[in-house]
PDB file of C-alpha atoms in Angstrom:
ATOM      1  CA  MET A   1      94.276  75.575 118.328  1.00 65.00           C
ATOM      2  CA  LEU A   2      96.783  76.894 115.215  1.00 70.00           C
ATOM      3  CA  ALA A   3      93.560  76.697 113.082  1.00 80.00           C
ATOM      4  CA  ASN A   4      91.935  79.047 116.160  1.00 80.00           C
ATOM      5  CA  LEU A   5      95.192  81.335 116.035  1.00 76.00           C
ATOM      6  CA  SER A   6      95.279  82.019 112.401  1.00 82.00           C
ATOM      7  CA  ARG A   7      91.019  83.119 112.312  1.00 85.00           C
ATOM      8  CA  LYS A   8      91.865  85.240 114.511  1.00 84.00           C
ATOM      9  CA  LEU A   9      95.083  86.399 113.219  1.00 86.00           C
ATOM     10  CA  GLU A  10      92.313  87.426 109.722  1.00 90.00           C
ATOM     11  CA  VAL A  11      89.910  88.667 111.965  1.00 92.00           C
ATOM     12  CA  PHE A  12      92.746  91.300 112.771  1.00 92.00           C
ATOM     13  CA  ASN A  13      94.335  91.766 110.150  1.00 92.00           C
ATOM     14  CA  ALA A  14      90.904  93.021 108.371  1.00 94.00           C
ATOM     15  CA  ALA A  15      90.478  96.014 111.272  1.00 95.00           C
ATOM     16  CA  ILE A  16      94.577  96.445 110.653  1.00 95.00           C
ATOM     17  CA  ASP A  17      93.282  97.432 106.896  1.00 95.00           C
ATOM     18  CA  LEU A  18      90.082  99.067 107.460  1.00 97.00           C
ATOM     19  CA  ARG A  19      91.753 100.707 110.367  1.00 97.00           C
ATOM     20  CA  ALA A  20      94.932 102.465 108.121  1.00 96.00           C
ATOM     21  CA  GLN A  21      92.180 103.100 105.278  1.00 97.00           C
ATOM     22  CA  ARG A  22      90.798 105.020 107.218  1.00 97.00           C
ATOM     23  CA  GLN A  23      93.281 107.240 108.967  1.00 97.00           C
ATOM     24  CA  GLN A  24      93.815 108.019 104.858  1.00 97.00           C
ATOM     25  CA  VAL A  25      90.145 109.039 104.353  1.00 97.00           C
ATOM     26  CA  LEU A  26      90.522 111.250 107.658  1.00 97.00           C
ATOM     27  CA  ALA A  27      94.102 112.406 106.378  1.00 97.00           C
ATOM     28  CA  SER A  28      92.413 112.568 102.488  1.00 97.00           C
ATOM     29  CA  ASN A  29      89.954 115.873 104.564  1.00 97.00           C
ATOM     30  CA  ILE A  30      92.224 116.826 105.904  1.00 97.00           C
ATOM     31  CA  ALA A  31      94.121 117.758 104.054  1.00 97.00           C
ATOM     32  CA  ASN A  32      90.999 119.071 102.063  1.00 96.00           C
ATOM     33  CA  ALA A  33      90.178 121.519 104.504  1.00 95.00           C
ATOM     34  CA  ASP A  34      91.243 124.537 102.038  1.00 94.00           C
ATOM     35  CA  THR A  35      89.402 123.070  98.838  1.00 96.00           C
ATOM     36  CA  PRO A  36      86.364 124.761  98.243  1.00 96.00           C
ATOM     37  CA  HIS A  37      82.977 122.821  98.051  1.00 94.00           C
ATOM     38  CA  TYR A  38      84.832 119.305  98.793  1.00 95.00           C
ATOM     39  CA  LYS A  39      82.672 117.200 100.859  1.00 95.00           C
ATOM     40  CA  ALA A  40      84.450 115.401 104.367  1.00 96.00           C
ATOM     41  CA  ARG A  41      83.986 111.767 103.733  1.00 97.00           C
ATOM     42  CA  ASP A  42      84.262 108.575 106.392  1.00 96.00           C
ATOM     43  CA  PHE A  43      82.825 104.667 106.704  1.00 96.00           C
ATOM     44  CA  ASP A  44      81.215 102.849 109.324  1.00 95.00           C
ATOM     45  CA  PHE A  45      83.515 100.935 110.658  1.00 95.00           C
ATOM     46  CA  LYS A  46      81.625  98.928 112.351  1.00 95.00           C
ATOM     47  CA  SER A  47      79.824  97.282 109.237  1.00 94.00           C
ATOM     48  CA  ALA A  48      82.542  96.979 106.554  1.00 95.00           C
ATOM     49  CA  MET A  49      85.039  95.716 110.050  1.00 94.00           C
ATOM     50  CA  GLU A  50      82.030  92.960 109.451  1.00 93.00           C
ATOM     51  CA  ARG A  51      81.523  92.853 105.358  1.00 92.00           C
ATOM     52  CA  ALA A  52      85.381  91.959 105.147  1.00 90.00           C
ATOM     53  CA  THR A  53      84.979  89.106 108.248  1.00 88.00           C
ATOM     54  CA  ALA A  54      81.553  87.841 106.813  1.00 85.00           C
ATOM     55  CA  GLY A  55      82.154  84.305 105.802  1.00 59.00           C
ATOM     56  CA  ARG A  56      85.383  83.631 107.614  1.00 53.00           C
ATOM     57  CA  GLY A  57      86.242  80.217 109.085  1.00 46.00           C
ATOM     58  CA  GLY A  58      83.748  78.438 106.383  1.00 41.00           C
ATOM     59  CA  GLY A  59      84.449  79.014 102.656  1.00 40.00           C
ATOM     60  CA  SER A  60      86.573  80.131 100.786  1.00 42.00           C
ATOM     61  CA  GLY A  61      86.795  83.666 103.249  1.00 42.00           C
ATOM     62  CA  SER A  62      88.603  85.867 100.566  1.00 46.00           C
ATOM     63  CA  LEU A  63      85.871  89.082  99.115  1.00 48.00           C
ATOM     64  CA  GLU A  64      84.771  89.873  95.480  1.00 56.00           C
ATOM     65  CA  LEU A  65      85.984  94.083  95.598  1.00 57.00           C
ATOM     66  CA  SER A  66      83.203  95.717  93.279  1.00 63.00           C
ATOM     67  CA  ARG A  67      84.573  96.897  89.698  1.00 66.00           C
ATOM     68  CA  THR A  68      82.404  99.298  87.480  1.00 73.00           C
ATOM     69  CA  SER A  69      84.426  98.035  84.854  1.00 73.00           C
ATOM     70  CA  GLY A  70      85.060  95.496  82.687  1.00 70.00           C
ATOM     71  CA  ARG A  71      88.856  96.092  82.189  1.00 70.00           C
ATOM     72  CA  HIS A  72      89.307  96.246  86.440  1.00 69.00           C
ATOM     73  CA  LEU A  73      91.722  93.969  87.332  1.00 63.00           C
ATOM     74  CA  GLU A  74      90.449  91.004  89.613  1.00 57.00           C
ATOM     75  CA  GLY A  75      91.216  91.850  93.632  1.00 53.00           C
ATOM     76  CA  GLY A  76      94.050  89.314  95.417  1.00 47.00           C
ATOM     77  CA  SER A  77      91.800  87.190  97.864  1.00 43.00           C
ATOM     78  CA  GLY A  78      91.107  87.875 101.189  1.00 42.00           C
ATOM     79  CA  ALA A  79      91.803  91.542 101.029  1.00 46.00           C
ATOM     80  CA  ALA A  80      89.083  93.689 103.093  1.00 51.00           C
ATOM     81  CA  GLY A  81      88.021  96.390  99.689  1.00 65.00           C
ATOM     82  CA  ARG A  82      87.401  99.506  99.652  1.00 79.00           C
ATOM     83  CA  PRO A  83      84.178 100.794 102.563  1.00 90.00           C
ATOM     84  CA  ASP A  84      81.800 102.881 101.374  1.00 91.00           C
ATOM     85  CA  LEU A  85      82.621 106.153 101.876  1.00 94.00           C
ATOM     86  CA  LEU A  86      79.633 108.607 103.157  1.00 94.00           C
ATOM     87  CA  TYR A  87      79.546 112.289 103.349  1.00 94.00           C
ATOM     88  CA  ARG A  88      79.793 113.565 106.627  1.00 89.00           C
ATOM     89  CA  SER A  89      77.348 115.085 108.113  1.00 84.00           C
ATOM     90  CA  GLU A  90      77.721 118.715 107.681  1.00 85.00           C
ATOM     91  CA  THR A  91      79.089 120.660 111.821  1.00 82.00           C
ATOM     92  CA  GLN A  92      79.621 123.873 110.926  1.00 79.00           C
ATOM     93  CA  SER A  93      78.831 125.535 107.656  1.00 76.00           C
ATOM     94  CA  ALA A  94      82.228 127.261 105.342  1.00 87.00           C
ATOM     95  CA  VAL A  95      80.791 129.987 102.927  1.00 91.00           C
ATOM     96  CA  ASP A  96      82.475 127.979 100.121  1.00 93.00           C
ATOM     97  CA  GLY A  97      80.697 124.945 101.188  1.00 91.00           C
ATOM     98  CA  ASN A  98      84.025 122.768 102.138  1.00 94.00           C
ATOM     99  CA  THR A  99      82.419 120.737 105.290  1.00 94.00           C
ATOM    100  CA  VAL A 100      85.201 119.636 106.732  1.00 95.00           C
ATOM    101  CA  ASP A 101      86.195 121.036 110.613  1.00 95.00           C
ATOM    102  CA  MET A 102      89.328 119.780 111.993  1.00 95.00           C
ATOM    103  CA  ASP A 103      88.228 119.633 115.659  1.00 95.00           C
ATOM    104  CA  VAL A 104      86.111 116.509 114.647  1.00 95.00           C
ATOM    105  CA  GLU A 105      88.842 115.039 112.053  1.00 96.00           C
ATOM    106  CA  ARG A 106      91.841 115.464 114.182  1.00 97.00           C
ATOM    107  CA  ALA A 107      89.010 114.153 117.200  1.00 97.00           C
ATOM    108  CA  GLN A 108      89.092 110.987 114.746  1.00 97.00           C
ATOM    109  CA  ILE A 109      91.879 110.442 113.895  1.00 98.00           C
ATOM    110  CA  SER A 110      93.302 109.708 117.543  1.00 98.00           C
ATOM    111  CA  GLU A 111      90.840 107.808 118.722  1.00 98.00           C
ATOM    112  CA  ASN A 112      91.660 106.188 115.105  1.00 98.00           C
ATOM    113  CA  SER A 113      95.826 106.214 115.640  1.00 98.00           C
ATOM    114  CA  MET A 114      94.901 104.662 119.156  1.00 98.00           C
ATOM    115  CA  HIS A 115      92.324 101.637 118.178  1.00 97.00           C
ATOM    116  CA  TYR A 116      95.026 100.863 115.508  1.00 97.00           C
ATOM    117  CA  GLU A 117      98.008 101.083 118.136  1.00 97.00           C
ATOM    118  CA  ILE A 118      96.206  98.622 120.244  1.00 96.00           C
ATOM    119  CA  LEU A 119      95.221  96.506 117.204  1.00 95.00           C
ATOM    120  CA  THR A 120      99.286  95.890 117.207  1.00 95.00           C
ATOM    121  CA  LYS A 121      99.710  95.341 119.681  1.00 95.00           C
ATOM    122  CA  LEU A 122      97.242  92.299 120.684  1.00 91.00           C
ATOM    123  CA  ILE A 123      98.618  90.949 117.140  1.00 91.00           C
ATOM    124  CA  GLY A 124     102.334  90.956 118.770  1.00 92.00           C
ATOM    125  CA  ASP A 125     101.146  89.847 121.879  1.00 91.00           C
ATOM    126  CA  LYS A 126      99.068  86.901 119.795  1.00 87.00           C
ATOM    127  CA  ILE A 127     102.260  85.572 118.537  1.00 88.00           C
ATOM    128  CA  ASN A 128     104.565  85.837 121.750  1.00 91.00           C
ATOM    129  CA  GLY A 129     102.228  83.958 122.877  1.00 87.00           C
ATOM    130  CA  MET A 130     102.552  81.518 120.797  1.00 85.00           C
ATOM    131  CA  ARG A 131     106.593  81.551 120.618  1.00 88.00           C
ATOM    132  CA  THR A 132     106.417  81.632 124.470  1.00 91.00           C
ATOM    133  CA  ALA A 133     103.884  78.111 123.862  1.00 86.00           C
ATOM    134  CA  VAL A 134     105.819  76.372 120.776  1.00 85.00           C
ATOM    135  CA  SER A 135     109.275  76.954 123.461  1.00 87.00           C
ATOM    136  CA  SER A 136     108.352  75.989 126.142  1.00 86.00           C
ATOM    137  CA  ASN A 137     106.532  72.532 124.479  1.00 79.00           C
ATOM    138  CA  GLN A 138     110.388  72.381 123.487  1.00 75.00           C
ATOM    139  CA  GLY A 139     112.311  71.982 125.857  1.00 60.00           C
TER     140      GLY A 139
END
């Protein structure tokens, strides 16, 4: 049972890390809304999550970060790494070449924040459930 809880918490941890990274990407888009020729970025959460959890439950469960130079430090084990950033499809054309659509960014940030909150609630509920189970066995 404890191993099962540990695996679930690892998955939740990977998901919350990716949600935090996505929040940073979306915030960067908003921060660059007035930057000429800036191209809005995002990543596919589902595929990033699949990569982050690949191999969990068997083997080491660690993921290797990409290194573009031999002088880069190796990443820590178990880190979700950086997902592949993609350019968002242009929804409106701007004279200065900027592809940030503030309505899209606000909607994506709201959705991502909601998913982040749900994950923190799920993690808290799992931990509280284990506390209850442990305390009921001691009494």
